[in-house]
Amino acid sequence: MTITSVNSESYRIQLPHVLTDSTHGEMRSFELICVRIQDNLGNEGLGYTYTVGSGGVAIKKIIDIDLKPILINEEENLIEKIWKKMWWHLHYVGRGGLPIFAISAIDIALWDLKCKKMNLPLWIALGGCNSKVAAYAGGIDLQFSLDELLAQTEENLKKGFKAIKMKVGRRMLSEDFERVSEVRNLLGPDIHLMIDANMGWSVDQAIKASNVLSDLNVYWLEEPTIPDDLKGYCRIEKEGSLPVAAGENLHTIYEFKNLISEGGVTFPEPDVSNCGGITVWMKIAKIAESHNLNVTSHGVHDLHVHLLAAIPNSSLLEIHGFGLDEYIKHPLPIREGFVEAPHIPGHGVEFDWNSLNSLKN
C-alpha cells in the first residue's frame, strides 16, 4: 500500500476570549494546519499542528511544495523511513522551526492511517498502559484580573478538574505571589496548582521566584526561561525550590536528550505537534523513562491523551486553552480529574469540516 494523495489546509480560529502570557502578548486567534493522507486503497489518516497566530500558511506551503512530492508512492507503513526522508530533505533549512511543524502533522497522519488499518486505537497500538489519564486545566490568563482568574478557576473545578495551571510573569513578583496565593486559597491544599512563566524570566529571576512561590505548594514551575539556556535550566532546578516542567519550545529529540541528561527538567513536556510527531514523542518519553522522569504534555490534548495512555511514565495531560471542542465530533469529557483515551481506531479525532471551511487562511 502506497501514499497516493497528501492534502493540507490552514485555518484561523478566533478565541472566545483574549488570552495572554508573558511573551506572546494578546492572543485573539490560533491557526490550525491539517493534513489528510490517502493510500491507493482509499484509507485516510488525519494529522494536524497549530500555531499561536502566525506561520500557519508557511507550514501549509512546506507540506504542499516540499513534502508532498517526496511522499507520493512511498510505502505508508514505513513511518521511520518516511520520517528520516522528510527530516533530511528539510534539514538544511530546518532542524526545528517551521519544517518540524509540517513533519509533525504528516507523522501524526501516518500513525492515524496505520492504526485505522490495524483497527486499533492509537494508544493501544503504541503499547498501551492505562487508558485513564489525569488531566489539568491549562489557563492562559496572565492579564486576567484577579476576579476573572478566580472565576475561571471556579469554572474549571465545576468541570471536574482536580489540577489547575495559571500564568505567572507579572511586572512585579509580589503580584504573582498575591495571585498564586489567592488561587491556592480557593483550591485548598490537595488540588495540584502549576505555574507557567512562558520564558518570561532571566535565570536569576526564575530562581528567586521558584524559592518565593514554593511556600504556596506549587506542583511545578513551567518554562521559567528561554529554551536555549541549558545551563540556566540546570541552575533553576538546582538552586530553585520547585520542580521544572519544560519542552514545548524544544523541537528535536536532541534538545530533549540534552535537557534531560543534564538535569535541567523534572517534567519533560514534548508537544507532538511540534517535536516531530508521534514517532519522536515516543522516543522522548523513553529517554525520560530511562532517567526516571514522568512526562507531561503541551497543547493538542485530543492527541496527547493517547500518548500519555501508551506510556508507563505519564504525569498530567494539559487540557489546552486552544481547544477544538467546537470543531470536532467527540470532545474529550473530563470526569473527576481524568480523561479516558478513546477506544476507536486511530486517534479518533474527526473534524467538522463544514464548520472549518469558512475559517480557511
Coordinates of C-alpha atoms in Angstrom, one line a residue:
M1 CA 0.0 0.0 0.0
T2 CA 1.4 3.4 -1.0
I3 CA 0.6 7.0 -0.5
T4 CA -1.4 8.5 -3.4
S5 CA -2.5 11.9 -2.1
V6 CA -1.5 14.5 0.5
N7 CA -3.9 17.4 1.1
S8 CA -3.5 20.2 3.5
E9 CA -5.5 23.2 4.7
S10 CA -4.7 26.1 7.1
Y11 CA -7.5 27.7 9.3
R12 CA -7.6 30.7 11.6
I13 CA -9.8 30.1 14.6
Q14 CA -10.9 33.0 16.8
L15 CA -10.6 32.5 20.5
P16 CA -13.7 33.2 22.6
H17 CA -11.6 35.4 25.0
V18 CA -8.4 37.3 24.5
L19 CA -5.6 35.1 26.1
T20 CA -2.3 36.4 27.4
D21 CA 1.1 35.2 28.7
S22 CA 4.4 36.8 29.4
T23 CA 5.9 36.6 25.9
H24 CA 3.2 36.3 23.3
G25 CA 1.1 39.2 24.3
E26 CA -2.6 39.2 23.4
M27 CA -3.7 36.1 21.5
R28 CA -7.0 36.6 19.8
S29 CA -6.8 33.6 17.4
F30 CA -4.8 30.5 16.6
E31 CA -4.0 28.6 13.4
L32 CA -4.8 25.0 12.7
I33 CA -3.0 23.2 9.9
C34 CA -4.5 19.9 8.9
V35 CA -3.1 17.3 6.5
R36 CA -5.0 14.3 5.2
I37 CA -3.1 11.4 3.6
Q38 CA -4.7 8.7 1.5
D39 CA -3.4 5.4 0.1
N40 CA -4.2 3.5 -3.0
L41 CA -7.0 1.6 -1.3
G42 CA -8.7 4.7 -0.1
N43 CA -7.7 4.6 3.5
E44 CA -7.1 8.0 5.1
G45 CA -5.2 9.4 8.0
L46 CA -5.5 12.8 9.6
G47 CA -2.7 14.9 11.1
Y48 CA -2.6 18.4 12.4
T49 CA -0.5 21.0 14.1
Y50 CA -1.1 24.6 15.3
T51 CA 0.4 28.0 15.8
V52 CA -0.3 30.8 18.3
G53 CA -1.3 33.1 15.4
S54 CA 1.4 33.3 12.7
G55 CA 3.2 30.9 10.4
G56 CA 0.3 28.7 9.5
V57 CA 0.3 29.4 5.8
A58 CA 4.0 28.9 5.6
I59 CA 3.7 25.5 7.3
K60 CA 1.0 24.5 4.7
K61 CA 3.3 25.6 1.9
I62 CA 6.1 23.4 3.2
I63 CA 3.7 20.5 3.2
D64 CA 2.4 21.2 -0.3
I65 CA 5.6 22.2 -2.0
D66 CA 8.4 20.5 -0.2
L67 CA 7.0 17.3 1.4
K68 CA 4.1 16.2 -0.7
P69 CA 6.3 15.4 -3.8
I70 CA 8.6 13.1 -1.8
L71 CA 5.7 11.3 -0.1
I72 CA 3.7 10.2 -3.1
N73 CA 4.3 6.5 -3.8
E74 CA 6.0 5.9 -0.5
E75 CA 5.1 2.7 1.4
E76 CA 2.8 4.2 4.1
N77 CA 3.7 1.7 6.8
L78 CA 7.4 2.6 6.8
I79 CA 6.9 5.6 9.1
E80 CA 10.5 5.7 10.3
K81 CA 11.8 5.6 6.8
I82 CA 9.4 8.4 5.7
W83 CA 10.3 10.5 8.8
K84 CA 14.0 10.3 8.1
K85 CA 13.4 11.2 4.5
M86 CA 11.4 14.3 5.5
W87 CA 14.0 15.3 8.1
W88 CA 17.0 15.2 5.8
H89 CA 15.0 16.8 3.0
L90 CA 14.4 19.9 5.1
H91 CA 17.4 19.6 7.5
Y92 CA 19.4 22.5 6.0
V93 CA 16.6 25.0 6.4
G94 CA 15.0 23.4 9.4
R95 CA 16.4 21.4 12.4
G96 CA 13.2 22.6 14.1
G97 CA 11.3 25.7 13.2
L98 CA 8.5 25.6 10.6
P99 CA 9.6 22.4 9.0
I100 CA 9.2 20.4 12.1
F101 CA 5.6 21.5 12.4
A102 CA 5.0 20.2 8.9
I103 CA 6.8 17.0 9.6
S104 CA 4.8 16.5 12.8
A105 CA 1.4 16.9 11.1
I106 CA 2.4 14.3 8.5
D107 CA 3.8 11.9 11.0
I108 CA 0.5 12.1 13.0
A109 CA -1.5 11.4 9.9
L110 CA 0.6 8.4 9.0
W111 CA 0.1 6.9 12.5
D112 CA -3.6 7.6 12.3
L113 CA -3.7 5.8 9.0
K114 CA -1.7 2.8 10.3
C115 CA -3.9 2.4 13.4
K116 CA -7.1 2.6 11.4
K117 CA -5.9 -0.2 9.2
M118 CA -4.9 -2.2 12.2
N119 CA -8.4 -1.5 13.7
L120 CA -6.6 -0.3 16.9
P121 CA -6.8 2.9 19.0
L122 CA -3.5 4.8 18.8
W123 CA -2.7 4.4 22.5
I124 CA -3.0 0.6 22.3
A125 CA -1.0 0.4 19.0
L126 CA 1.8 2.3 20.7
G127 CA 2.0 -0.2 23.6
G128 CA -1.0 0.6 25.8
C129 CA -0.5 1.2 29.5
N130 CA -3.5 2.9 31.1
S131 CA -6.5 4.4 29.3
K132 CA -7.3 6.7 32.2
V133 CA -5.2 9.8 32.1
A134 CA -5.1 12.5 34.8
A135 CA -5.7 16.0 33.3
Y136 CA -5.3 19.6 34.3
A137 CA -6.8 22.8 33.1
G138 CA -4.2 25.0 31.4
G139 CA -5.1 28.6 31.8
I140 CA -3.7 31.4 29.5
D141 CA -4.6 34.2 31.9
L142 CA -1.7 36.4 32.8
Q143 CA -3.6 39.7 32.3
F144 CA -6.9 38.5 33.7
S145 CA -8.0 40.5 36.7
L146 CA -7.9 38.6 40.0
D147 CA -11.6 38.3 39.9
E148 CA -11.5 36.9 36.4
L149 CA -8.7 34.5 37.4
L150 CA -10.7 33.2 40.4
A151 CA -13.9 32.9 38.3
Q152 CA -12.1 30.8 35.7
T153 CA -10.6 28.6 38.4
E154 CA -14.1 28.0 39.9
E155 CA -15.5 27.1 36.5
N156 CA -12.7 24.6 35.9
L157 CA -13.4 23.0 39.2
K158 CA -17.1 22.7 38.3
K159 CA -16.0 20.9 35.0
G160 CA -14.3 18.2 37.1
F161 CA -10.6 19.3 37.1
K162 CA -8.5 18.3 40.0
A163 CA -5.4 20.2 38.8
I164 CA -5.1 23.8 37.6
K165 CA -2.3 25.8 35.9
M166 CA -2.1 29.5 35.8
K167 CA 0.3 32.0 34.2
V168 CA 2.9 34.0 36.1
G169 CA 5.3 36.7 35.0
R170 CA 3.6 39.9 36.0
R171 CA 5.5 43.1 36.3
M172 CA 6.3 42.5 40.0
L173 CA 6.9 39.2 41.7
S174 CA 4.7 40.4 44.5
E175 CA 1.8 40.5 42.0
D176 CA 2.5 36.8 41.1
F177 CA 2.7 35.9 44.7
E178 CA -0.7 37.5 45.5
R179 CA -2.4 35.9 42.6
V180 CA -1.0 32.4 43.2
S181 CA -1.9 32.8 46.9
E182 CA -5.5 33.6 46.1
V183 CA -5.8 30.6 43.7
R184 CA -4.2 28.3 46.2
N185 CA -6.6 29.5 48.9
L186 CA -9.5 28.8 46.5
L187 CA -8.2 25.3 45.6
G188 CA -7.3 24.2 49.1
P189 CA -4.2 22.1 49.9
D190 CA -4.9 19.0 47.9
I191 CA -5.5 20.1 44.3
H192 CA -2.4 20.4 42.2
L193 CA -1.5 24.0 41.2
M194 CA 1.1 24.6 38.5
I195 CA 2.5 27.9 37.3
D196 CA 3.8 28.8 33.9
A197 CA 6.2 31.7 33.2
N198 CA 6.3 31.2 29.4
M199 CA 10.1 32.1 29.2
G200 CA 9.4 35.5 30.8
W201 CA 12.3 35.5 33.4
S202 CA 16.0 35.6 33.5
V203 CA 17.6 32.7 35.3
D204 CA 18.2 34.7 38.5
Q205 CA 14.6 35.9 38.4
A206 CA 13.4 32.4 37.9
I207 CA 15.4 31.0 40.9
K208 CA 14.1 33.8 43.1
A209 CA 10.5 33.2 42.0
S210 CA 10.9 29.5 42.5
N211 CA 12.1 29.9 46.1
V212 CA 9.4 32.5 46.9
L213 CA 6.5 30.7 45.3
S214 CA 7.4 27.3 46.7
D215 CA 5.7 28.3 50.0
L216 CA 2.4 28.1 48.1
N217 CA 2.5 24.3 47.5
V218 CA 3.2 24.7 43.7
Y219 CA 3.4 21.4 41.9
W220 CA 5.7 22.6 39.1
L221 CA 7.2 25.8 37.6
E222 CA 6.9 25.6 33.8
E223 CA 9.2 27.2 31.2
P224 CA 10.8 29.7 33.6
T225 CA 13.3 31.0 31.0
I226 CA 14.2 30.8 27.3
P227 CA 14.6 27.2 26.0
D228 CA 18.1 27.9 24.6
D229 CA 19.7 28.3 28.0
L230 CA 20.5 24.7 29.1
K231 CA 22.9 25.7 31.9
G232 CA 20.3 28.2 33.1
Y233 CA 17.7 25.4 33.4
C234 CA 20.1 23.3 35.3
R235 CA 20.7 26.2 37.7
I236 CA 17.0 26.7 38.2
E237 CA 16.5 23.0 39.0
K238 CA 19.5 23.0 41.4
E239 CA 19.1 26.4 43.1
G240 CA 15.3 26.8 43.0
S241 CA 12.8 25.0 45.2
L242 CA 10.3 23.9 42.6
P243 CA 10.4 21.1 40.0
V244 CA 10.7 22.4 36.5
A245 CA 8.5 21.5 33.5
A246 CA 9.8 22.4 30.1
G247 CA 9.9 21.4 26.4
E248 CA 7.0 23.0 24.5
N249 CA 9.6 25.1 22.6
L250 CA 12.1 22.3 22.0
H251 CA 11.7 20.9 18.5
T252 CA 14.2 18.0 18.2
I253 CA 14.9 14.8 20.1
Y254 CA 18.5 16.0 20.7
E255 CA 17.3 19.1 22.5
F256 CA 15.2 16.9 24.9
K257 CA 18.1 14.5 25.3
N258 CA 20.4 17.3 26.4
L259 CA 17.9 18.9 28.8
I260 CA 17.0 15.6 30.4
S261 CA 20.5 14.1 30.7
E262 CA 22.0 17.4 32.0
G263 CA 19.4 17.5 34.8
G264 CA 17.5 20.7 33.7
V265 CA 14.0 19.4 34.0
T266 CA 11.8 17.2 36.2
F267 CA 8.7 17.0 33.9
P268 CA 9.7 16.9 30.2
E269 CA 6.9 18.4 28.1
P270 CA 7.1 17.4 24.5
D271 CA 4.4 18.7 22.1
V272 CA 3.6 16.1 19.5
S273 CA 2.5 18.8 17.1
N274 CA 6.0 20.5 17.0
C275 CA 8.6 18.0 18.2
G276 CA 8.4 15.7 15.2
G277 CA 5.2 13.9 15.7
I278 CA 4.3 10.7 17.4
T279 CA 7.5 8.9 16.2
V280 CA 9.7 11.4 18.1
W281 CA 7.3 12.0 21.0
M282 CA 7.5 8.3 22.0
K283 CA 11.3 8.3 21.8
I284 CA 11.4 11.4 24.1
A285 CA 9.2 9.5 26.6
K286 CA 11.6 6.6 26.6
I287 CA 14.6 8.9 27.2
A288 CA 12.6 10.4 30.1
E289 CA 11.8 6.9 31.5
S290 CA 15.4 6.0 31.4
H291 CA 16.1 9.0 33.7
N292 CA 13.1 8.0 36.0
L293 CA 11.1 11.1 34.9
N294 CA 7.4 11.4 34.2
V295 CA 6.2 13.1 31.0
T296 CA 3.6 15.8 30.7
S297 CA 2.2 17.3 27.5
H298 CA 1.5 20.7 25.8
G299 CA -1.4 21.5 23.6
V300 CA -3.5 19.3 21.2
H301 CA -4.9 17.3 24.2
D302 CA -7.1 15.2 21.8
L303 CA -3.9 13.6 20.6
H304 CA -1.8 13.7 23.7
V305 CA -4.3 11.6 25.7
H306 CA -3.3 8.7 23.5
L307 CA 0.4 9.2 24.0
L308 CA 0.2 9.5 27.8
A309 CA -2.1 6.5 27.9
A310 CA 0.5 4.5 26.0
I311 CA 3.5 5.0 28.3
P312 CA 4.2 3.9 31.9
N313 CA 5.8 7.3 32.9
S314 CA 2.9 9.7 32.3
S315 CA 2.1 12.6 34.6
L316 CA -0.6 15.1 33.7
L317 CA -2.4 15.8 30.4
E318 CA -2.8 19.5 29.7
I319 CA -6.3 20.5 28.5
H320 CA -5.1 23.5 26.5
G321 CA -6.7 26.9 26.1
F322 CA -6.7 26.4 22.3
G323 CA -9.4 23.8 22.4
L324 CA -11.0 22.4 19.4
D325 CA -14.2 21.2 21.0
E326 CA -16.4 23.3 18.7
Y327 CA -14.9 21.8 15.6
I328 CA -14.5 18.1 16.5
K329 CA -17.2 15.5 16.8
H330 CA -16.1 13.8 20.0
P331 CA -14.6 16.2 22.5
L332 CA -12.8 14.6 25.5
P333 CA -15.0 14.5 28.6
I334 CA -13.4 15.3 32.0
R335 CA -14.6 13.1 34.8
E336 CA -13.3 13.6 38.3
G337 CA -10.0 14.9 37.0
F338 CA -9.4 12.2 34.5
V339 CA -9.8 11.7 30.7
E340 CA -10.4 8.3 29.1
A341 CA -8.4 7.6 26.0
P342 CA -10.7 6.8 23.0
H343 CA -11.3 3.2 22.1
I344 CA -11.9 3.7 18.4
P345 CA -9.3 3.1 15.7
G346 CA -6.7 5.7 15.1
H347 CA -6.6 8.8 17.2
G348 CA -10.3 9.3 16.9
V349 CA -10.3 13.0 16.1
E350 CA -12.9 13.8 13.5
F351 CA -13.2 17.4 12.4
D352 CA -16.4 19.2 11.4
W353 CA -15.1 20.2 8.0
N354 CA -18.2 22.3 7.2
S355 CA -17.6 24.5 10.2
L356 CA -13.9 24.8 9.5
N357 CA -14.2 25.6 5.8
S358 CA -15.3 29.2 6.5
L359 CA -12.1 29.7 8.5
K360 CA -9.5 29.0 5.8
N361 CA -6.4 31.1 5.9

